XYZ file of C-alpha atoms in Angstrom:
388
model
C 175.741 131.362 191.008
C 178.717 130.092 193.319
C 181.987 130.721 192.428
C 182.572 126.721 192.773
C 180.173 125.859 190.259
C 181.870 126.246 186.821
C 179.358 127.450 184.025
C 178.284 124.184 181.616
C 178.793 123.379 178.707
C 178.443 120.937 175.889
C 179.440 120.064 172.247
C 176.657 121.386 169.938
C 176.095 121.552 166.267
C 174.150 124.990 166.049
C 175.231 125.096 162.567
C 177.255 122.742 160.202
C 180.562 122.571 162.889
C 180.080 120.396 165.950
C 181.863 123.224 168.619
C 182.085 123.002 172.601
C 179.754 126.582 173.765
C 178.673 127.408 177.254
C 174.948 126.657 177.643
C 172.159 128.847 178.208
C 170.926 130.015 181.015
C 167.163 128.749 181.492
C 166.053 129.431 185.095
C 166.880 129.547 188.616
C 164.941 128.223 191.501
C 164.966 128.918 194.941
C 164.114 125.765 196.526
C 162.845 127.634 200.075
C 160.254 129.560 197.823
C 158.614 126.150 196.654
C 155.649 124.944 198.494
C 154.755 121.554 199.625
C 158.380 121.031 202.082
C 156.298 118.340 203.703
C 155.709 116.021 200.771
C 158.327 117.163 197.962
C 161.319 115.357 196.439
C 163.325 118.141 196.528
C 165.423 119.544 198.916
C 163.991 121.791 200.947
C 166.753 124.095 200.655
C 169.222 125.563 198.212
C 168.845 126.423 194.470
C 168.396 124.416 191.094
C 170.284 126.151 188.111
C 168.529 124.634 185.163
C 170.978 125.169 182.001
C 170.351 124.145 178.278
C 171.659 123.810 174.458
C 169.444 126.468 172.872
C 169.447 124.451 169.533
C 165.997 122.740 169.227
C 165.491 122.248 166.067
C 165.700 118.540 165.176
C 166.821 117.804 168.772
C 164.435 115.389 170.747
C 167.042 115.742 173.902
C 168.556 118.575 173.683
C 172.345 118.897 175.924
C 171.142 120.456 179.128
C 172.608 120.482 182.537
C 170.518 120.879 186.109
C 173.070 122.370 188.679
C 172.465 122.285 192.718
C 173.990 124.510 195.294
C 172.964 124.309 199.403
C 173.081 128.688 199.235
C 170.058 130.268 198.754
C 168.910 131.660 195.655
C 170.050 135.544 196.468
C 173.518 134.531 198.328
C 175.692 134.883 195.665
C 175.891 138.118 192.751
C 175.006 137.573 189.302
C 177.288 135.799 187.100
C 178.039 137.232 184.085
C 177.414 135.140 180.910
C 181.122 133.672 179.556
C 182.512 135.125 176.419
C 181.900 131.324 174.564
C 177.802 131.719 175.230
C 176.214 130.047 172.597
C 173.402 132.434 170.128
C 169.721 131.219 171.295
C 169.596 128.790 168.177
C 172.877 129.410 166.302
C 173.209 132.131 164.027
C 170.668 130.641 161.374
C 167.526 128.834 161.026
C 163.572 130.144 161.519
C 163.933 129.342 164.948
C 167.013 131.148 166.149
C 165.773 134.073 168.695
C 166.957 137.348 167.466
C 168.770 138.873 170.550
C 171.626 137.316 171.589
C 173.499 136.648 168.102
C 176.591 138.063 168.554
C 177.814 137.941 165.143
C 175.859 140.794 164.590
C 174.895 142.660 167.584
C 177.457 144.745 169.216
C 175.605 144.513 172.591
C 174.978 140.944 172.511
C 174.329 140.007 176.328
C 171.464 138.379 178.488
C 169.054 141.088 179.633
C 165.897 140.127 180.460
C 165.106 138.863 183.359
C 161.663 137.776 184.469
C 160.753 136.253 188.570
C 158.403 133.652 189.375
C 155.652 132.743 191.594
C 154.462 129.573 192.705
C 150.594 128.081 193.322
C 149.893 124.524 194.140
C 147.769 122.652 192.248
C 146.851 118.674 192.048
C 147.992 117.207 189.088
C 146.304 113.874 187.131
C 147.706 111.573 184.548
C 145.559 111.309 181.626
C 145.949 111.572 178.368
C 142.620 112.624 176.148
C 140.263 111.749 178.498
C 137.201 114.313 178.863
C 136.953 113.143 183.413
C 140.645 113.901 183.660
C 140.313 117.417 182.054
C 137.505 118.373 183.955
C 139.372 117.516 187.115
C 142.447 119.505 185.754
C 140.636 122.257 184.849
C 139.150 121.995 188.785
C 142.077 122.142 190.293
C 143.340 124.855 187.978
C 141.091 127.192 188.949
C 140.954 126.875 192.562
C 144.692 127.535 192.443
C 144.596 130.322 189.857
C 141.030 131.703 189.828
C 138.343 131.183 187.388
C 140.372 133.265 184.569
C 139.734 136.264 182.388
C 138.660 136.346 178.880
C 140.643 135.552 175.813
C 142.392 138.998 174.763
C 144.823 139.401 171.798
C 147.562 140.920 171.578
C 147.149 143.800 169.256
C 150.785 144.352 168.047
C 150.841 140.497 166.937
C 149.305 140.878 163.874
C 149.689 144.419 163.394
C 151.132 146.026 159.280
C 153.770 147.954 158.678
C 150.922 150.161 157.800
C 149.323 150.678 160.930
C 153.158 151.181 162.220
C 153.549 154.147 159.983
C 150.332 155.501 161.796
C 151.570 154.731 164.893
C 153.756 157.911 166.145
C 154.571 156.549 169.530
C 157.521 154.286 168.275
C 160.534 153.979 168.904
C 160.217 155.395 172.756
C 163.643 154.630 174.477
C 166.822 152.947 172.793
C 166.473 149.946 173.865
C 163.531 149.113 171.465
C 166.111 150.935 168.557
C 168.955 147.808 169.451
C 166.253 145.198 169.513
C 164.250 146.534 166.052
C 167.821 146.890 164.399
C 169.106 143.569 165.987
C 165.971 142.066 164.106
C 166.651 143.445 160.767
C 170.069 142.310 161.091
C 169.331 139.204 162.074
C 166.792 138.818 158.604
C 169.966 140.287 156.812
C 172.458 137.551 157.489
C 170.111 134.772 156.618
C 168.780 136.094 153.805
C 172.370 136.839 152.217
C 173.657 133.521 153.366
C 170.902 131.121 152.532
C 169.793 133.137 149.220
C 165.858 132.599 147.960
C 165.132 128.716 148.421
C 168.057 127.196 146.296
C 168.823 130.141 143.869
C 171.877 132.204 144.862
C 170.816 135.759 144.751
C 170.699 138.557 142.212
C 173.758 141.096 142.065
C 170.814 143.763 142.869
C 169.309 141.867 145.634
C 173.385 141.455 147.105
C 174.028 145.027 147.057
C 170.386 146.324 148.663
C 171.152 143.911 150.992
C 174.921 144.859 152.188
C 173.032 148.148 151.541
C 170.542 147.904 154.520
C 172.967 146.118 156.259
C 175.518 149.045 156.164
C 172.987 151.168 157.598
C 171.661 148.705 160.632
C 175.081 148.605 162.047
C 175.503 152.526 161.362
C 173.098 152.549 164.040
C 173.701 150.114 166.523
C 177.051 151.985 166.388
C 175.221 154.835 167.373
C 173.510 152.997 170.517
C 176.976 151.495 171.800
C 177.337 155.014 174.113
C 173.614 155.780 175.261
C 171.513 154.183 177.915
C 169.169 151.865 177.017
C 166.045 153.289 179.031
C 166.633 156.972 177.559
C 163.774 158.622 175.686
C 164.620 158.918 171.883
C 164.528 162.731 170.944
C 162.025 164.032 167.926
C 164.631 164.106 165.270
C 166.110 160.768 165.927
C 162.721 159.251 166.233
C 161.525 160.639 162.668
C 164.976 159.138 161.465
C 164.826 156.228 163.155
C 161.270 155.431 161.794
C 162.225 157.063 158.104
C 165.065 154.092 158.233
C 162.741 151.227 158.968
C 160.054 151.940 156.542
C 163.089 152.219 153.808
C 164.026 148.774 155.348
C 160.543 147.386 154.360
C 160.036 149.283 151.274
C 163.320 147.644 150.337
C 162.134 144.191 150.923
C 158.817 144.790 149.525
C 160.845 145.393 146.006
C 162.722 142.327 146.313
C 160.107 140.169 146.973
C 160.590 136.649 145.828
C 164.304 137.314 145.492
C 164.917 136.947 149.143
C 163.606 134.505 151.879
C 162.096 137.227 154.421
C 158.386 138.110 154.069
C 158.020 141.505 154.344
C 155.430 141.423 157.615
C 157.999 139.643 159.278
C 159.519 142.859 159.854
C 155.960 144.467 161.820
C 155.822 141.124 163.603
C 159.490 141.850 165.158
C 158.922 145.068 165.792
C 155.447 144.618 167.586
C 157.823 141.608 169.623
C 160.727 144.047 170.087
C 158.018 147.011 171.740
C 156.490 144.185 174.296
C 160.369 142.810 175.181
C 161.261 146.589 175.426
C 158.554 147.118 178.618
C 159.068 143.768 179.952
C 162.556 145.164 180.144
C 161.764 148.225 181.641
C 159.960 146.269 184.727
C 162.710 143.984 185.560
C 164.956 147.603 185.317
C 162.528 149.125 187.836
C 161.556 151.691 185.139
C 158.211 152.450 185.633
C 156.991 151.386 181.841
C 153.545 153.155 183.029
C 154.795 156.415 182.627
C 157.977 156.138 180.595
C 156.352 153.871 177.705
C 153.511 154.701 175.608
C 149.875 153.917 177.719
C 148.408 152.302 174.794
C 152.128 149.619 174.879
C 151.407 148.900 178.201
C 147.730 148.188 178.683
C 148.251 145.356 175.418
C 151.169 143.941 177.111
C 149.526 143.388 180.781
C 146.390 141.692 179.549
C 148.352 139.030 177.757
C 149.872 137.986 181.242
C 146.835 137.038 183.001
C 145.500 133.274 183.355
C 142.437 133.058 180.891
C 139.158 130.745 181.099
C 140.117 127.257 180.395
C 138.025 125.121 178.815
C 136.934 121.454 179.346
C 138.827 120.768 176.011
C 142.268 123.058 177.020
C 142.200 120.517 180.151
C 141.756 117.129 177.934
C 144.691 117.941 175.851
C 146.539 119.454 178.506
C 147.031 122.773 176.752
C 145.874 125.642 177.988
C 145.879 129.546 176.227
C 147.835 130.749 178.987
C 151.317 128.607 179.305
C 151.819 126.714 182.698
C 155.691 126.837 183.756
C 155.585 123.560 186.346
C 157.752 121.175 188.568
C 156.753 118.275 189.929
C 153.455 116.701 188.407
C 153.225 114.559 184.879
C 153.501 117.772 182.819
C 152.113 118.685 179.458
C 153.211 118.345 175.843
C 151.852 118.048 172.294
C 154.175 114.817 172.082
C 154.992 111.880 173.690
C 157.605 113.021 176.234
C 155.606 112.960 179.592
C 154.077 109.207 178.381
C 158.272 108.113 178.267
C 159.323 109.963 181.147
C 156.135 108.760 183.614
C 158.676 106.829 185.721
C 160.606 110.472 186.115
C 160.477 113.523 188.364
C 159.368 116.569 186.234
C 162.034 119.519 187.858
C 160.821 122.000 185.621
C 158.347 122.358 182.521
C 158.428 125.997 180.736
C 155.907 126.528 177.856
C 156.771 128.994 175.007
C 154.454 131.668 175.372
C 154.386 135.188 173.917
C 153.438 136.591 176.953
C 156.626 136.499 178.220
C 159.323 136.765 175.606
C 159.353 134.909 172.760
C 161.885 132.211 173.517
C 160.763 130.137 170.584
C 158.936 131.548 167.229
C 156.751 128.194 168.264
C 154.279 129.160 171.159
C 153.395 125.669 171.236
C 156.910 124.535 172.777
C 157.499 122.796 175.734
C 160.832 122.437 177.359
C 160.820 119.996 180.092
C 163.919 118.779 182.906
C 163.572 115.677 184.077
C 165.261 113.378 186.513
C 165.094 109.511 187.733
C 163.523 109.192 191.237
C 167.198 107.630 192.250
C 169.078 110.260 191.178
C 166.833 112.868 192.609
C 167.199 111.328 196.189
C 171.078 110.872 195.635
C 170.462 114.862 195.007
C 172.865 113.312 191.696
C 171.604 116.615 189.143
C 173.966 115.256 186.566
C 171.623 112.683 185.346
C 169.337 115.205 184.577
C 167.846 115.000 180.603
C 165.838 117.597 178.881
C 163.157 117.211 176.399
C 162.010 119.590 173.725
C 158.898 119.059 171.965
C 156.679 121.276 169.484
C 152.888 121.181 168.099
């Protein structure tokens, strides 16, 4: 980002406290890379910073802010995230992403970084209408291919179980911060918010501050080692020893606490994809430094699959569609209000590439008013969040 352009921010209430925080960082676009210079909006040069409140829960518009330089997307060096970056959803609530809480992650930084391509494609307004998603689903295709079958990813639903089977975990220590960052993360709320309405048991208090002890033992431990280093035998077998103590733990207080034991495999199977994903923006080879079977689950999830007539009625297709320009898709009401607007940018939850928000079904979307946009006037950008 230029050095001219001063990082946003905005007053949010991520928890009880209304407090100023800098925003998070959504996406950059390099506007030379986008097709269409003969009929788009936009400029044809230069680069859109697209910033947001990461708070979504009960916010309709969340505070966002669209930033334009002339440069080109890869004039400038990274910027480094400001010290007052807000946690991805505040440090409570279901939907607060695990990673970035820096009340209790000693590492606490953004790290995952993931490019984009772009395909053109001819968009229709409709809403439920059977004729417009056959012609969506047309146009879809000849810009993205017929699609693959529907495939599953296997560590989604994955038990603890099949974990303590599983000897090929935890492979480097950057899936040991993210796993511990998790458990951590279930810590804090479960010792704050205590089980529905009843504060908690002296027993459940002290396994807790218990586990707790022991999570940040070793995230001290990762503060001096590279990330992408292999984990050695022993630490693996004590690494692994550690988190099925963690769930054993939770499995005995059970209905004390508000975490659900299989929450625990569902982070970790989250934390293993994240880990490779990570690995490939690093320029790690995750073929040969992560575990085969890891890899193969991971790259089937990030294909475009066979839409149906039906995913093109409701606009809602298996595989998520980041877009700009176009009417856009939602499970609300916010294209219908917005018709009038330019769509900048519409990114999908989807857990094929990180899981942003525990909601697949969300849909962020920036938009802008036609006037603005040709003013190039970004600061009347608004965003929209909406969920299924």
């Amino acid at each position: 980002m230029p050095p001219q352009l001063e990082w946003p921010t905005a007053d949010v209430r991520a928890n009880e406290t209304l407090e100023t925080v800098a925003l998070t960082f959504v996406a950059q676009i390099d506007l030379a890379d986008v097709p269409g210079s003969g009929w788009s909006p936009l400029p044809k040069r230069g680069t859109l910073y697209f910033f947001c409140s990461s708070v979504f829960v009960g916010e309709r518009h969340p505070a966002c802010r669209v930033l334009y330089s002339a440069a080109g997307g890869d004039a400038y060096p990274d910027r480094p995230p400001p010290p007052d970056l807000m946690p991805l959803g505040g440090t409570d609530g279901d939907y607060q992403v695990k990673w970035l809480d820096s009340n209790l992650d000693f590492h606490s930084k953004i790290e995952f970084k993931y490019p984009v391509s772009f395909r053109l494609f001819r968009d229709f307004h409709f809403r439920d209408d059977a004729v417009g998603g056959e012609l969506m689903v047309e146009e879809l295709c000849r810009a993205l291919g017929p699609g693959e079958p529907q495939e599953y990813d296997l560590l989604q639903f994955r038990s603890a179980a099949k974990y303590e089977k599983d000897k090929d975990w935890p492979f480097n220590w950057l899936l040991i911060v993210c796993v511990v960052r998790s458990v951590l993360s279930h810590i804090q709320r479960d010792l704050k918010l205590g089980y529905y309405g009843k504060p908690l048991t002296d027993v459940a208090t002290v396994e807790l501050n218990r586990v707790r002890a022991g999570a940040i033992a070793w995230l001290e431990r990762c503060r001096t080692l590279t990330p992408m280093d292999d984990v050695d035998p022993d630490t693996k077998v004590s690494f692994r020893s550690w988190w099925f103590e963690v769930v054993k733990t939770y499995e005995k207080m059970d209905g004390q606490v508000r975490t659900y034991t299989s929450e625990f495999a569902a982070d970790l199977g989250n934390a293993i994809n994240h880990t490779i994903r990570c690995m490939a923006t690093e320029e790690v080879d995750a073929s040969e430094d992560a575990p085969f079977s890891y890899v193969t689950n991971l790259a089937r999830q990030n294909h475009w699959k066979t839409p149906t007539v039906d995913d093109g009625r409701r606009r809602h297709f298996r595989t998520a569609l980041h877009q700009m320009l176009g009417y856009g898709s939602g499970p609300q009401d916010a294209t219908e209000e917005h018709l009038e607007d330019m769509l900048l940018l519409q990114i999908q939850g989807d857990l094929a590439f990180f899981d942003w928000h525990s909601n697949v079904g969300g849909v962020l979307h920036f938009w802008i008013e036609r006037d603005a946009l040709a003013r190039r006037d970004f600061s009347k950008a608004v965003a929209t969040y909406e969920c299924d």
